[in-house]
Amino acid sequence: GENVEQHPSTLSVQEGDSAVIKCTYSDSASNYFPWYKQELGKRPQLIIDIRSNVGEKKDQRIAVTLNKTAKHFSLHITETQPEDSAVYFCAARSYNTDKLIFGTGTRLQVFP
Amino acid sequence: NAGVMQNPRHLVRRRGQEARLRCSPMKGHSHVYWYRQLPEEGLKFMVYLQKENIIDESGMPKERFSAEFPKEGPSILRIQQVVRGDSAAYFCASSPLRDEQYFGPGTRLTVT
C-alpha cells in the first residue's frame, strides 16, 4: 500500500546551520508533496509544497527538491533560527486520490 | 478570513460515551478531510467528504466511527462507545478544489 518514510526522526543543529529532511514514497502515482510544520500542541501548518512536474521550489530560507525516478523528496532549511524548532512532516498524494499520506515526522531542534 | 475552525478544542469522555467533533472549513472550501494523530506520531487519514457526500472513508474504522458534511453547517466526526484507544488529536483540513489542505487547531479527545 501507500507508504511514506521520513528521516531522520530527530535533528539537532546550531543556529545558522542548514537542516535537511528526507522522505521516500512508494506510490509511483504520487504527484503532490507538501511539507508541514507543527509546533507543540498546535495545528500542522503548510510551509511549502511541490508538484511532480517541478524538480525544485524555493521560498526564502526553505527549499524542496523532488527526484521522481528515485521517489524521494527533501526539505532544506538554510540559516536556521531557534523559531524553526518544531516537528516537520512530509506527505504525498496520488493523482487518483485526495488523501495525504504522512511521514512519521522529524523533530528539529535549533540551538542558539 | 477565518481559518479552519474546530470545536471543542478539548473533549473528555468516559468509556462507552459518544464523542462529536465539529469542523467548519475555510470560506469557499468545499472539501473536508479528517485525520487522527496519536501522541508522538504522524497524521493518519480517516475520511474525505464534500457537501452531503462521503468520497473516501478508507481510513476510518468500520465500527463506531461515522462522518458527515451536511448541506448546511459543519462537518461532524462521530465516535460512538468510545474506548481508551480513541484518545488522540483529531484534525480536520479543508481545501478549495483538491488542492492544498489547511488544518484546523484540532480536537484533543481524552477517554477516561
mmCIF file with all atom_site columns, C-alpha atoms in Angstrom:
data_model
loop_
_atom_site.group_PDB
_atom_site.id
_atom_site.type_symbol
_atom_site.label_atom_id
_atom_site.label_alt_id
_atom_site.label_comp_id
_atom_site.label_asym_id
_atom_site.label_entity_id
_atom_site.label_seq_id
_atom_site.pdbx_PDB_ins_code
_atom_site.Cartn_x
_atom_site.Cartn_y
_atom_site.Cartn_z
_atom_site.occupancy
_atom_site.B_iso_or_equiv
_atom_site.pdbx_formal_charge
_atom_site.auth_seq_id
_atom_site.auth_comp_id
_atom_site.auth_asym_id
_atom_site.auth_atom_id
_atom_site.pdbx_PDB_model_num
ATOM 1   C CA . GLY A 1 1   ? 0.000   0.000  0.000   1.00 0.00 ? 1   GLY A CA 1
ATOM 2   C CA . GLU A 1 2   ? 0.967   3.644  0.080   1.00 0.00 ? 2   GLU A CA 1
ATOM 3   C CA . ASN A 1 3   ? 3.794   4.480  2.412   1.00 0.00 ? 3   ASN A CA 1
ATOM 4   C CA . VAL A 1 4   ? 5.998   7.496  3.143   1.00 0.00 ? 4   VAL A CA 1
ATOM 5   C CA . GLU A 1 5   ? 9.232   7.075  5.064   1.00 0.00 ? 5   GLU A CA 1
ATOM 6   C CA . GLN A 1 6   ? 10.900  10.071 6.689   1.00 0.00 ? 6   GLN A CA 1
ATOM 7   C CA . HIS A 1 7   ? 14.422  10.508 8.077   1.00 0.00 ? 7   HIS A CA 1
ATOM 8   C CA . PRO A 1 8   ? 15.870  11.452 10.438  1.00 0.00 ? 8   PRO A CA 1
ATOM 9   C CA . SER A 1 9   ? 13.382  11.229 13.298  1.00 0.00 ? 9   SER A CA 1
ATOM 10  C CA . THR A 1 10  ? 15.318  13.868 15.261  1.00 0.00 ? 10  THR A CA 1
ATOM 11  C CA . LEU A 1 11  ? 17.733  16.529 14.091  1.00 0.00 ? 11  LEU A CA 1
ATOM 12  C CA . SER A 1 12  ? 19.709  18.993 16.176  1.00 0.00 ? 12  SER A CA 1
ATOM 13  C CA . VAL A 1 13  ? 21.571  21.882 14.553  1.00 0.00 ? 13  VAL A CA 1
ATOM 14  C CA . GLN A 1 14  ? 23.298  25.059 15.638  1.00 0.00 ? 14  GLN A CA 1
ATOM 15  C CA . GLU A 1 15  ? 21.632  28.338 14.787  1.00 0.00 ? 15  GLU A CA 1
ATOM 16  C CA . GLY A 1 16  ? 22.740  29.442 11.333  1.00 0.00 ? 16  GLY A CA 1
ATOM 17  C CA . ASP A 1 17  ? 23.439  25.934 10.071  1.00 0.00 ? 17  ASP A CA 1
ATOM 18  C CA . SER A 1 18  ? 21.377  24.141 7.424   1.00 0.00 ? 18  SER A CA 1
ATOM 19  C CA . ALA A 1 19  ? 18.941  21.310 8.054   1.00 0.00 ? 19  ALA A CA 1
ATOM 20  C CA . VAL A 1 20  ? 17.884  18.633 5.582   1.00 0.00 ? 20  VAL A CA 1
ATOM 21  C CA . ILE A 1 21  ? 14.982  16.216 6.000   1.00 0.00 ? 21  ILE A CA 1
ATOM 22  C CA . LYS A 1 22  ? 14.412  13.393 3.527   1.00 0.00 ? 22  LYS A CA 1
ATOM 23  C CA . CYS A 1 23  ? 11.321  11.420 2.542   1.00 0.00 ? 23  CYS A CA 1
ATOM 24  C CA . THR A 1 24  ? 10.740  8.436  0.285   1.00 0.00 ? 24  THR A CA 1
ATOM 25  C CA . TYR A 1 25  ? 7.366   7.451  -1.135  1.00 0.00 ? 25  TYR A CA 1
ATOM 26  C CA . SER A 1 26  ? 6.168   4.133  -2.511  1.00 0.00 ? 26  SER A CA 1
ATOM 27  C CA . ASP A 1 27  ? 3.246   5.031  -4.787  1.00 0.00 ? 27  ASP A CA 1
ATOM 28  C CA . SER A 1 28  ? 4.529   5.928  -8.251  1.00 0.00 ? 28  SER A CA 1
ATOM 29  C CA . ALA A 1 29  ? 1.200   7.702  -8.917  1.00 0.00 ? 29  ALA A CA 1
ATOM 30  C CA . SER A 1 30  ? 2.037   10.352 -6.295  1.00 0.00 ? 30  SER A CA 1
ATOM 31  C CA . ASN A 1 31  ? 2.109   13.813 -7.824  1.00 0.00 ? 31  ASN A CA 1
ATOM 32  C CA . TYR A 1 32  ? 1.811   16.298 -4.935  1.00 0.00 ? 32  TYR A CA 1
ATOM 33  C CA . PHE A 1 33  ? 4.216   16.614 -1.986  1.00 0.00 ? 33  PHE A CA 1
ATOM 34  C CA . PRO A 1 34  ? 3.514   19.121 0.811   1.00 0.00 ? 34  PRO A CA 1
ATOM 35  C CA . TRP A 1 35  ? 5.559   19.810 3.920   1.00 0.00 ? 35  TRP A CA 1
ATOM 36  C CA . TYR A 1 36  ? 4.002   20.782 7.234   1.00 0.00 ? 36  TYR A CA 1
ATOM 37  C CA . LYS A 1 37  ? 5.478   22.340 10.367  1.00 0.00 ? 37  LYS A CA 1
ATOM 38  C CA . GLN A 1 38  ? 3.837   21.509 13.678  1.00 0.00 ? 38  GLN A CA 1
ATOM 39  C CA . GLU A 1 39  ? 4.737   23.267 16.905  1.00 0.00 ? 39  GLU A CA 1
ATOM 40  C CA . LEU A 1 40  ? 3.879   21.608 20.191  1.00 0.00 ? 40  LEU A CA 1
ATOM 41  C CA . GLY A 1 41  ? 0.119   21.479 20.715  1.00 0.00 ? 41  GLY A CA 1
ATOM 42  C CA . LYS A 1 42  ? -0.582  23.417 17.520  1.00 0.00 ? 42  LYS A CA 1
ATOM 43  C CA . ARG A 1 43  ? -2.036  22.699 14.108  1.00 0.00 ? 43  ARG A CA 1
ATOM 44  C CA . PRO A 1 44  ? 0.128   21.450 11.215  1.00 0.00 ? 44  PRO A CA 1
ATOM 45  C CA . GLN A 1 45  ? 0.990   24.438 9.043   1.00 0.00 ? 45  GLN A CA 1
ATOM 46  C CA . LEU A 1 46  ? 1.674   24.103 5.332   1.00 0.00 ? 46  LEU A CA 1
ATOM 47  C CA . ILE A 1 47  ? 5.089   25.653 4.713   1.00 0.00 ? 47  ILE A CA 1
ATOM 48  C CA . ILE A 1 48  ? 5.884   24.600 1.144   1.00 0.00 ? 48  ILE A CA 1
ATOM 49  C CA . ASP A 1 49  ? 4.740   22.096 -1.458  1.00 0.00 ? 49  ASP A CA 1
ATOM 50  C CA . ILE A 1 50  ? 5.907   20.750 -4.800  1.00 0.00 ? 50  ILE A CA 1
ATOM 51  C CA . ARG A 1 51  ? 4.174   19.060 -7.691  1.00 0.00 ? 51  ARG A CA 1
ATOM 52  C CA . SER A 1 52  ? 5.593   16.278 -9.812  1.00 0.00 ? 52  SER A CA 1
ATOM 53  C CA . ASN A 1 53  ? 6.171   18.475 -12.857 1.00 0.00 ? 53  ASN A CA 1
ATOM 54  C CA . VAL A 1 54  ? 8.726   20.541 -10.907 1.00 0.00 ? 54  VAL A CA 1
ATOM 55  C CA . GLY A 1 55  ? 12.134  19.450 -9.631  1.00 0.00 ? 55  GLY A CA 1
ATOM 56  C CA . GLU A 1 56  ? 12.791  22.186 -7.112  1.00 0.00 ? 56  GLU A CA 1
ATOM 57  C CA . LYS A 1 57  ? 10.950  25.008 -5.385  1.00 0.00 ? 57  LYS A CA 1
ATOM 58  C CA . LYS A 1 58  ? 12.282  27.690 -3.078  1.00 0.00 ? 58  LYS A CA 1
ATOM 59  C CA . ASP A 1 59  ? 10.660  30.144 -0.687  1.00 0.00 ? 59  ASP A CA 1
ATOM 60  C CA . GLN A 1 60  ? 13.131  32.343 1.195   1.00 0.00 ? 60  GLN A CA 1
ATOM 61  C CA . ARG A 1 61  ? 15.090  30.041 3.547   1.00 0.00 ? 61  ARG A CA 1
ATOM 62  C CA . ILE A 1 62  ? 13.095  26.938 2.652   1.00 0.00 ? 62  ILE A CA 1
ATOM 63  C CA . ALA A 1 63  ? 13.512  24.770 -0.438  1.00 0.00 ? 63  ALA A CA 1
ATOM 64  C CA . VAL A 1 64  ? 12.130  21.422 -1.522  1.00 0.00 ? 64  VAL A CA 1
ATOM 65  C CA . THR A 1 65  ? 13.610  19.091 -4.132  1.00 0.00 ? 65  THR A CA 1
ATOM 66  C CA . LEU A 1 66  ? 11.941  16.138 -5.846  1.00 0.00 ? 66  LEU A CA 1
ATOM 67  C CA . ASN A 1 67  ? 13.547  13.159 -7.556  1.00 0.00 ? 67  ASN A CA 1
ATOM 68  C CA . LYS A 1 68  ? 10.719  11.256 -9.266  1.00 0.00 ? 68  LYS A CA 1
ATOM 69  C CA . THR A 1 69  ? 12.957  8.474  -10.535 1.00 0.00 ? 69  THR A CA 1
ATOM 70  C CA . ALA A 1 70  ? 14.206  7.644  -7.065  1.00 0.00 ? 70  ALA A CA 1
ATOM 71  C CA . LYS A 1 71  ? 10.828  8.536  -5.463  1.00 0.00 ? 71  LYS A CA 1
ATOM 72  C CA . HIS A 1 72  ? 12.255  10.863 -2.909  1.00 0.00 ? 72  HIS A CA 1
ATOM 73  C CA . PHE A 1 73  ? 11.902  14.451 -1.904  1.00 0.00 ? 73  PHE A CA 1
ATOM 74  C CA . SER A 1 74  ? 13.721  16.599 0.609   1.00 0.00 ? 74  SER A CA 1
ATOM 75  C CA . LEU A 1 75  ? 13.212  19.743 2.660   1.00 0.00 ? 75  LEU A CA 1
ATOM 76  C CA . HIS A 1 76  ? 16.154  22.113 3.032   1.00 0.00 ? 76  HIS A CA 1
ATOM 77  C CA . ILE A 1 77  ? 16.182  24.901 5.612   1.00 0.00 ? 77  ILE A CA 1
ATOM 78  C CA . THR A 1 78  ? 19.103  27.319 5.444   1.00 0.00 ? 78  THR A CA 1
ATOM 79  C CA . GLU A 1 79  ? 20.293  29.761 8.100   1.00 0.00 ? 79  GLU A CA 1
ATOM 80  C CA . THR A 1 80  ? 18.221  28.031 10.749  1.00 0.00 ? 80  THR A CA 1
ATOM 81  C CA . GLN A 1 81  ? 16.792  30.040 13.628  1.00 0.00 ? 81  GLN A CA 1
ATOM 82  C CA . PRO A 1 82  ? 15.503  28.908 17.059  1.00 0.00 ? 82  PRO A CA 1
ATOM 83  C CA . GLU A 1 83  ? 11.932  29.565 15.893  1.00 0.00 ? 83  GLU A CA 1
ATOM 84  C CA . ASP A 1 84  ? 12.408  26.862 13.232  1.00 0.00 ? 84  ASP A CA 1
ATOM 85  C CA . SER A 1 85  ? 12.342  24.317 16.079  1.00 0.00 ? 85  SER A CA 1
ATOM 86  C CA . ALA A 1 86  ? 9.266   22.120 15.566  1.00 0.00 ? 86  ALA A CA 1
ATOM 87  C CA . VAL A 1 87  ? 8.196   18.765 14.154  1.00 0.00 ? 87  VAL A CA 1
ATOM 88  C CA . TYR A 1 88  ? 8.222   18.671 10.364  1.00 0.00 ? 88  TYR A CA 1
ATOM 89  C CA . PHE A 1 89  ? 6.043   16.242 8.379   1.00 0.00 ? 89  PHE A CA 1
ATOM 90  C CA . CYS A 1 90  ? 6.319   15.345 4.735   1.00 0.00 ? 90  CYS A CA 1
ATOM 91  C CA . ALA A 1 91  ? 3.316   13.960 2.856   1.00 0.00 ? 91  ALA A CA 1
ATOM 92  C CA . ALA A 1 92  ? 2.419   12.585 -0.547  1.00 0.00 ? 92  ALA A CA 1
ATOM 93  C CA . ARG A 1 93  ? -0.807  12.457 -2.524  1.00 0.00 ? 93  ARG A CA 1
ATOM 94  C CA . SER A 1 94  ? -1.594  10.383 -5.597  1.00 0.00 ? 94  SER A CA 1
ATOM 95  C CA . TYR A 1 95  ? -3.273  11.864 -8.655  1.00 0.00 ? 95  TYR A CA 1
ATOM 96  C CA . ASN A 1 96  ? -6.211  9.439  -8.285  1.00 0.00 ? 96  ASN A CA 1
ATOM 97  C CA . THR A 1 97  ? -6.946  10.116 -4.619  1.00 0.00 ? 97  THR A CA 1
ATOM 98  C CA . ASP A 1 98  ? -7.246  13.077 -2.287  1.00 0.00 ? 98  ASP A CA 1
ATOM 99  C CA . LYS A 1 99  ? -5.829  11.766 0.953   1.00 0.00 ? 99  LYS A CA 1
ATOM 100 C CA . LEU A 1 100 ? -2.409  12.786 2.175   1.00 0.00 ? 100 LEU A CA 1
ATOM 101 C CA . ILE A 1 101 ? -0.093  10.013 3.346   1.00 0.00 ? 101 ILE A CA 1
ATOM 102 C CA . PHE A 1 102 ? 2.177   11.448 6.016   1.00 0.00 ? 102 PHE A CA 1
ATOM 103 C CA . GLY A 1 103 ? 5.680   10.561 7.077   1.00 0.00 ? 103 GLY A CA 1
ATOM 104 C CA . THR A 1 104 ? 6.395   9.906  10.738  1.00 0.00 ? 104 THR A CA 1
ATOM 105 C CA . GLY A 1 105 ? 7.855   13.340 11.392  1.00 0.00 ? 105 GLY A CA 1
ATOM 106 C CA . THR A 1 106 ? 11.233  14.899 12.169  1.00 0.00 ? 106 THR A CA 1
ATOM 107 C CA . ARG A 1 107 ? 11.766  16.776 15.410  1.00 0.00 ? 107 ARG A CA 1
ATOM 108 C CA . LEU A 1 108 ? 14.099  19.656 14.582  1.00 0.00 ? 108 LEU A CA 1
ATOM 109 C CA . GLN A 1 109 ? 15.876  21.486 17.389  1.00 0.00 ? 109 GLN A CA 1
ATOM 110 C CA . VAL A 1 110 ? 17.840  24.615 16.619  1.00 0.00 ? 110 VAL A CA 1
ATOM 111 C CA . PHE A 1 111 ? 20.215  25.620 19.404  1.00 0.00 ? 111 PHE A CA 1
ATOM 112 C CA . PRO A 1 112 ? 21.147  29.293 19.765  1.00 0.00 ? 112 PRO A CA 1
ATOM 113 C CA . ASN B 2 1   ? -10.624 35.475 6.626   1.00 0.00 ? 1   ASN B CA 1
ATOM 114 C CA . ALA B 2 2   ? -11.103 32.907 9.356   1.00 0.00 ? 2   ALA B CA 1
ATOM 115 C CA . GLY B 2 3   ? -9.161  29.695 9.064   1.00 0.00 ? 3   GLY B CA 1
ATOM 116 C CA . VAL B 2 4   ? -10.457 26.195 9.633   1.00 0.00 ? 4   VAL B CA 1
ATOM 117 C CA . MET B 2 5   ? -12.377 26.069 12.909  1.00 0.00 ? 5   MET B CA 1
ATOM 118 C CA . GLN B 2 6   ? -12.775 23.054 15.131  1.00 0.00 ? 6   GLN B CA 1
ATOM 119 C CA . ASN B 2 7   ? -14.684 22.584 18.349  1.00 0.00 ? 7   ASN B CA 1
ATOM 120 C CA . PRO B 2 8   ? -14.424 21.642 21.015  1.00 0.00 ? 8   PRO B CA 1
ATOM 121 C CA . ARG B 2 9   ? -10.664 22.034 21.395  1.00 0.00 ? 9   ARG B CA 1
ATOM 122 C CA . HIS B 2 10  ? -10.594 19.569 24.259  1.00 0.00 ? 10  HIS B CA 1
ATOM 123 C CA . LEU B 2 11  ? -13.098 16.815 24.954  1.00 0.00 ? 11  LEU B CA 1
ATOM 124 C CA . VAL B 2 12  ? -13.146 14.349 27.825  1.00 0.00 ? 12  VAL B CA 1
ATOM 125 C CA . ARG B 2 13  ? -15.399 11.324 27.603  1.00 0.00 ? 13  ARG B CA 1
ATOM 126 C CA . ARG B 2 14  ? -15.834 8.231  29.740  1.00 0.00 ? 14  ARG B CA 1
ATOM 127 C CA . ARG B 2 15  ? -15.590 4.835  28.091  1.00 0.00 ? 15  ARG B CA 1
ATOM 128 C CA . GLY B 2 16  ? -18.845 3.986  26.353  1.00 0.00 ? 16  GLY B CA 1
ATOM 129 C CA . GLN B 2 17  ? -19.954 7.576  25.775  1.00 0.00 ? 17  GLN B CA 1
ATOM 130 C CA . GLU B 2 18  ? -20.258 9.296  22.418  1.00 0.00 ? 18  GLU B CA 1
ATOM 131 C CA . ALA B 2 19  ? -17.894 11.960 21.087  1.00 0.00 ? 19  ALA B CA 1
ATOM 132 C CA . ARG B 2 20  ? -18.927 14.557 18.494  1.00 0.00 ? 20  ARG B CA 1
ATOM 133 C CA . LEU B 2 21  ? -16.234 16.632 16.861  1.00 0.00 ? 21  LEU B CA 1
ATOM 134 C CA . ARG B 2 22  ? -17.089 19.600 14.638  1.00 0.00 ? 22  ARG B CA 1
ATOM 135 C CA . CYS B 2 23  ? -15.201 21.209 11.795  1.00 0.00 ? 23  CYS B CA 1
ATOM 136 C CA . SER B 2 24  ? -16.047 24.355 9.872   1.00 0.00 ? 24  SER B CA 1
ATOM 137 C CA . PRO B 2 25  ? -13.939 24.673 6.708   1.00 0.00 ? 25  PRO B CA 1
ATOM 138 C CA . MET B 2 26  ? -12.411 27.886 5.452   1.00 0.00 ? 26  MET B CA 1
ATOM 139 C CA . LYS B 2 27  ? -14.766 30.116 3.499   1.00 0.00 ? 27  LYS B CA 1
ATOM 140 C CA . GLY B 2 28  ? -15.004 28.926 -0.081  1.00 0.00 ? 28  GLY B CA 1
ATOM 141 C CA . HIS B 2 29  ? -13.639 25.461 0.684   1.00 0.00 ? 29  HIS B CA 1
ATOM 142 C CA . SER B 2 30  ? -15.925 22.559 -0.133  1.00 0.00 ? 30  SER B CA 1
ATOM 143 C CA . HIS B 2 31  ? -13.545 19.674 0.592   1.00 0.00 ? 31  HIS B CA 1
ATOM 144 C CA . VAL B 2 32  ? -13.073 18.426 4.167   1.00 0.00 ? 32  VAL B CA 1
ATOM 145 C CA . TYR B 2 33  ? -10.653 15.799 5.439   1.00 0.00 ? 33  TYR B CA 1
ATOM 146 C CA . TRP B 2 34  ? -10.327 14.240 8.882   1.00 0.00 ? 34  TRP B CA 1
ATOM 147 C CA . TYR B 2 35  ? -7.009  12.944 10.257  1.00 0.00 ? 35  TYR B CA 1
ATOM 148 C CA . ARG B 2 36  ? -6.091  11.329 13.573  1.00 0.00 ? 36  ARG B CA 1
ATOM 149 C CA . GLN B 2 37  ? -2.806  11.908 15.364  1.00 0.00 ? 37  GLN B CA 1
ATOM 150 C CA . LEU B 2 38  ? -1.701  9.676  18.195  1.00 0.00 ? 38  LEU B CA 1
ATOM 151 C CA . PRO B 2 39  ? 0.881   11.098 20.664  1.00 0.00 ? 39  PRO B CA 1
ATOM 152 C CA . GLU B 2 40  ? 4.349   11.345 19.121  1.00 0.00 ? 40  GLU B CA 1
ATOM 153 C CA . GLU B 2 41  ? 3.075   10.004 15.777  1.00 0.00 ? 41  GLU B CA 1
ATOM 154 C CA . GLY B 2 42  ? 2.214   11.301 12.340  1.00 0.00 ? 42  GLY B CA 1
ATOM 155 C CA . LEU B 2 43  ? -1.223  12.066 10.974  1.00 0.00 ? 43  LEU B CA 1
ATOM 156 C CA . LYS B 2 44  ? -3.364  9.229  9.635   1.00 0.00 ? 44  LYS B CA 1
ATOM 157 C CA . PHE B 2 45  ? -6.081  9.861  7.069   1.00 0.00 ? 45  PHE B CA 1
ATOM 158 C CA . MET B 2 46  ? -9.580  8.890  8.134   1.00 0.00 ? 46  MET B CA 1
ATOM 159 C CA . VAL B 2 47  ? -12.165 10.280 5.721   1.00 0.00 ? 47  VAL B CA 1
ATOM 160 C CA . TYR B 2 48  ? -12.675 12.773 2.889   1.00 0.00 ? 48  TYR B CA 1
ATOM 161 C CA . LEU B 2 49  ? -16.019 14.488 2.377   1.00 0.00 ? 49  LEU B CA 1
ATOM 162 C CA . GLN B 2 50  ? -17.641 17.011 0.119   1.00 0.00 ? 50  GLN B CA 1
ATOM 163 C CA . LYS B 2 51  ? -21.014 18.604 0.854   1.00 0.00 ? 51  LYS B CA 1
ATOM 164 C CA . GLU B 2 52  ? -23.513 15.787 1.509   1.00 0.00 ? 52  GLU B CA 1
ATOM 165 C CA . ASN B 2 53  ? -21.113 13.137 0.164   1.00 0.00 ? 53  ASN B CA 1
ATOM 166 C CA . ILE B 2 54  ? -18.508 10.820 1.606   1.00 0.00 ? 54  ILE B CA 1
ATOM 167 C CA . ILE B 2 55  ? -15.853 10.495 -1.078  1.00 0.00 ? 55  ILE B CA 1
ATOM 168 C CA . ASP B 2 56  ? -13.264 8.284  0.624   1.00 0.00 ? 56  ASP B CA 1
ATOM 169 C CA . GLU B 2 57  ? -13.619 6.634  4.030   1.00 0.00 ? 57  GLU B CA 1
ATOM 170 C CA . SER B 2 58  ? -10.852 4.098  3.567   1.00 0.00 ? 58  SER B CA 1
ATOM 171 C CA . GLY B 2 59  ? -9.033  5.225  6.730   1.00 0.00 ? 59  GLY B CA 1
ATOM 172 C CA . MET B 2 60  ? -11.979 5.170  9.063   1.00 0.00 ? 60  MET B CA 1
ATOM 173 C CA . PRO B 2 61  ? -12.656 2.174  11.339  1.00 0.00 ? 61  PRO B CA 1
ATOM 174 C CA . LYS B 2 62  ? -15.734 0.291  10.131  1.00 0.00 ? 62  LYS B CA 1
ATOM 175 C CA . GLU B 2 63  ? -17.417 0.280  13.523  1.00 0.00 ? 63  GLU B CA 1
ATOM 176 C CA . ARG B 2 64  ? -18.264 3.123  15.910  1.00 0.00 ? 64  ARG B CA 1
ATOM 177 C CA . PHE B 2 65  ? -16.946 5.904  13.635  1.00 0.00 ? 65  PHE B CA 1
ATOM 178 C CA . SER B 2 66  ? -19.020 7.950  11.224  1.00 0.00 ? 66  SER B CA 1
ATOM 179 C CA . ALA B 2 67  ? -18.670 11.302 9.477   1.00 0.00 ? 67  ALA B CA 1
ATOM 180 C CA . GLU B 2 68  ? -20.945 13.706 7.694   1.00 0.00 ? 68  GLU B CA 1
ATOM 181 C CA . PHE B 2 69  ? -20.775 17.066 5.962   1.00 0.00 ? 69  PHE B CA 1
ATOM 182 C CA . PRO B 2 70  ? -24.353 18.322 5.591   1.00 0.00 ? 70  PRO B CA 1
ATOM 183 C CA . LYS B 2 71  ? -25.544 20.928 3.137   1.00 0.00 ? 71  LYS B CA 1
ATOM 184 C CA . GLU B 2 72  ? -25.726 23.432 5.980   1.00 0.00 ? 72  GLU B CA 1
ATOM 185 C CA . GLY B 2 73  ? -23.457 23.503 8.994   1.00 0.00 ? 73  GLY B CA 1
ATOM 186 C CA . PRO B 2 74  ? -20.129 22.000 9.970   1.00 0.00 ? 74  PRO B CA 1
ATOM 187 C CA . SER B 2 75  ? -18.684 18.604 9.224   1.00 0.00 ? 75  SER B CA 1
ATOM 188 C CA . ILE B 2 76  ? -19.084 16.210 12.142  1.00 0.00 ? 76  ILE B CA 1
ATOM 189 C CA . LEU B 2 77  ? -16.952 13.241 13.128  1.00 0.00 ? 77  LEU B CA 1
ATOM 190 C CA . ARG B 2 78  ? -18.877 10.985 15.481  1.00 0.00 ? 78  ARG B CA 1
ATOM 191 C CA . ILE B 2 79  ? -17.352 8.274  17.644  1.00 0.00 ? 79  ILE B CA 1
ATOM 192 C CA . GLN B 2 80  ? -19.793 6.009  19.438  1.00 0.00 ? 80  GLN B CA 1
ATOM 193 C CA . GLN B 2 81  ? -18.987 3.970  22.546  1.00 0.00 ? 81  GLN B CA 1
ATOM 194 C CA . VAL B 2 82  ? -15.521 5.457  22.896  1.00 0.00 ? 82  VAL B CA 1
ATOM 195 C CA . VAL B 2 83  ? -12.636 3.323  24.181  1.00 0.00 ? 83  VAL B CA 1
ATOM 196 C CA . ARG B 2 84  ? -9.291  4.389  25.628  1.00 0.00 ? 84  ARG B CA 1
ATOM 197 C CA . GLY B 2 85  ? -7.590  3.709  22.296  1.00 0.00 ? 85  GLY B CA 1
ATOM 198 C CA . ASP B 2 86  ? -9.646  6.500  20.725  1.00 0.00 ? 86  ASP B CA 1
ATOM 199 C CA . SER B 2 87  ? -7.716  9.080  22.772  1.00 0.00 ? 87  SER B CA 1
ATOM 200 C CA . ALA B 2 88  ? -5.891  11.200 20.202  1.00 0.00 ? 88  ALA B CA 1
ATOM 201 C CA . ALA B 2 89  ? -5.863  14.564 18.490  1.00 0.00 ? 89  ALA B CA 1
ATOM 202 C CA . TYR B 2 90  ? -8.351  14.753 15.639  1.00 0.00 ? 90  TYR B CA 1
ATOM 203 C CA . PHE B 2 91  ? -7.581  17.312 12.967  1.00 0.00 ? 91  PHE B CA 1
ATOM 204 C CA . CYS B 2 92  ? -9.707  18.384 10.096  1.00 0.00 ? 92  CYS B CA 1
ATOM 205 C CA . ALA B 2 93  ? -8.388  20.076 6.992   1.00 0.00 ? 93  ALA B CA 1
ATOM 206 C CA . SER B 2 94  ? -10.129 21.859 4.160   1.00 0.00 ? 94  SER B CA 1
ATOM 207 C CA . SER B 2 95  ? -9.188  22.684 0.594   1.00 0.00 ? 95  SER B CA 1
ATOM 208 C CA . PRO B 2 96  ? -10.824 24.678 -2.188  1.00 0.00 ? 96  PRO B CA 1
ATOM 209 C CA . LEU B 2 97  ? -10.530 22.190 -5.024  1.00 0.00 ? 97  LEU B CA 1
ATOM 210 C CA . ARG B 2 98  ? -8.337  19.115 -4.488  1.00 0.00 ? 98  ARG B CA 1
ATOM 211 C CA . ASP B 2 99  ? -5.543  21.473 -3.680  1.00 0.00 ? 99  ASP B CA 1
ATOM 212 C CA . GLU B 2 100 ? -3.538  22.474 -0.618  1.00 0.00 ? 100 GLU B CA 1
ATOM 213 C CA . GLN B 2 101 ? -5.034  21.259 2.629   1.00 0.00 ? 101 GLN B CA 1
ATOM 214 C CA . TYR B 2 102 ? -5.218  23.704 5.542   1.00 0.00 ? 102 TYR B CA 1
ATOM 215 C CA . PHE B 2 103 ? -5.580  22.283 9.006   1.00 0.00 ? 103 PHE B CA 1
ATOM 216 C CA . GLY B 2 104 ? -7.712  23.347 11.919  1.00 0.00 ? 104 GLY B CA 1
ATOM 217 C CA . PRO B 2 105 ? -6.417  23.553 15.512  1.00 0.00 ? 105 PRO B CA 1
ATOM 218 C CA . GLY B 2 106 ? -7.583  20.033 16.323  1.00 0.00 ? 106 GLY B CA 1
ATOM 219 C CA . THR B 2 107 ? -9.744  18.450 18.999  1.00 0.00 ? 107 THR B CA 1
ATOM 220 C CA . ARG B 2 108 ? -7.890  16.595 21.705  1.00 0.00 ? 108 ARG B CA 1
ATOM 221 C CA . LEU B 2 109 ? -10.043 13.697 22.839  1.00 0.00 ? 109 LEU B CA 1
ATOM 222 C CA . THR B 2 110 ? -9.295  12.034 26.145  1.00 0.00 ? 110 THR B CA 1
ATOM 223 C CA . VAL B 2 111 ? -11.175 8.887  27.098  1.00 0.00 ? 111 VAL B CA 1
ATOM 224 C CA . THR B 2 112 ? -11.121 8.075  30.806  1.00 0.00 ? 112 THR B CA 1
#
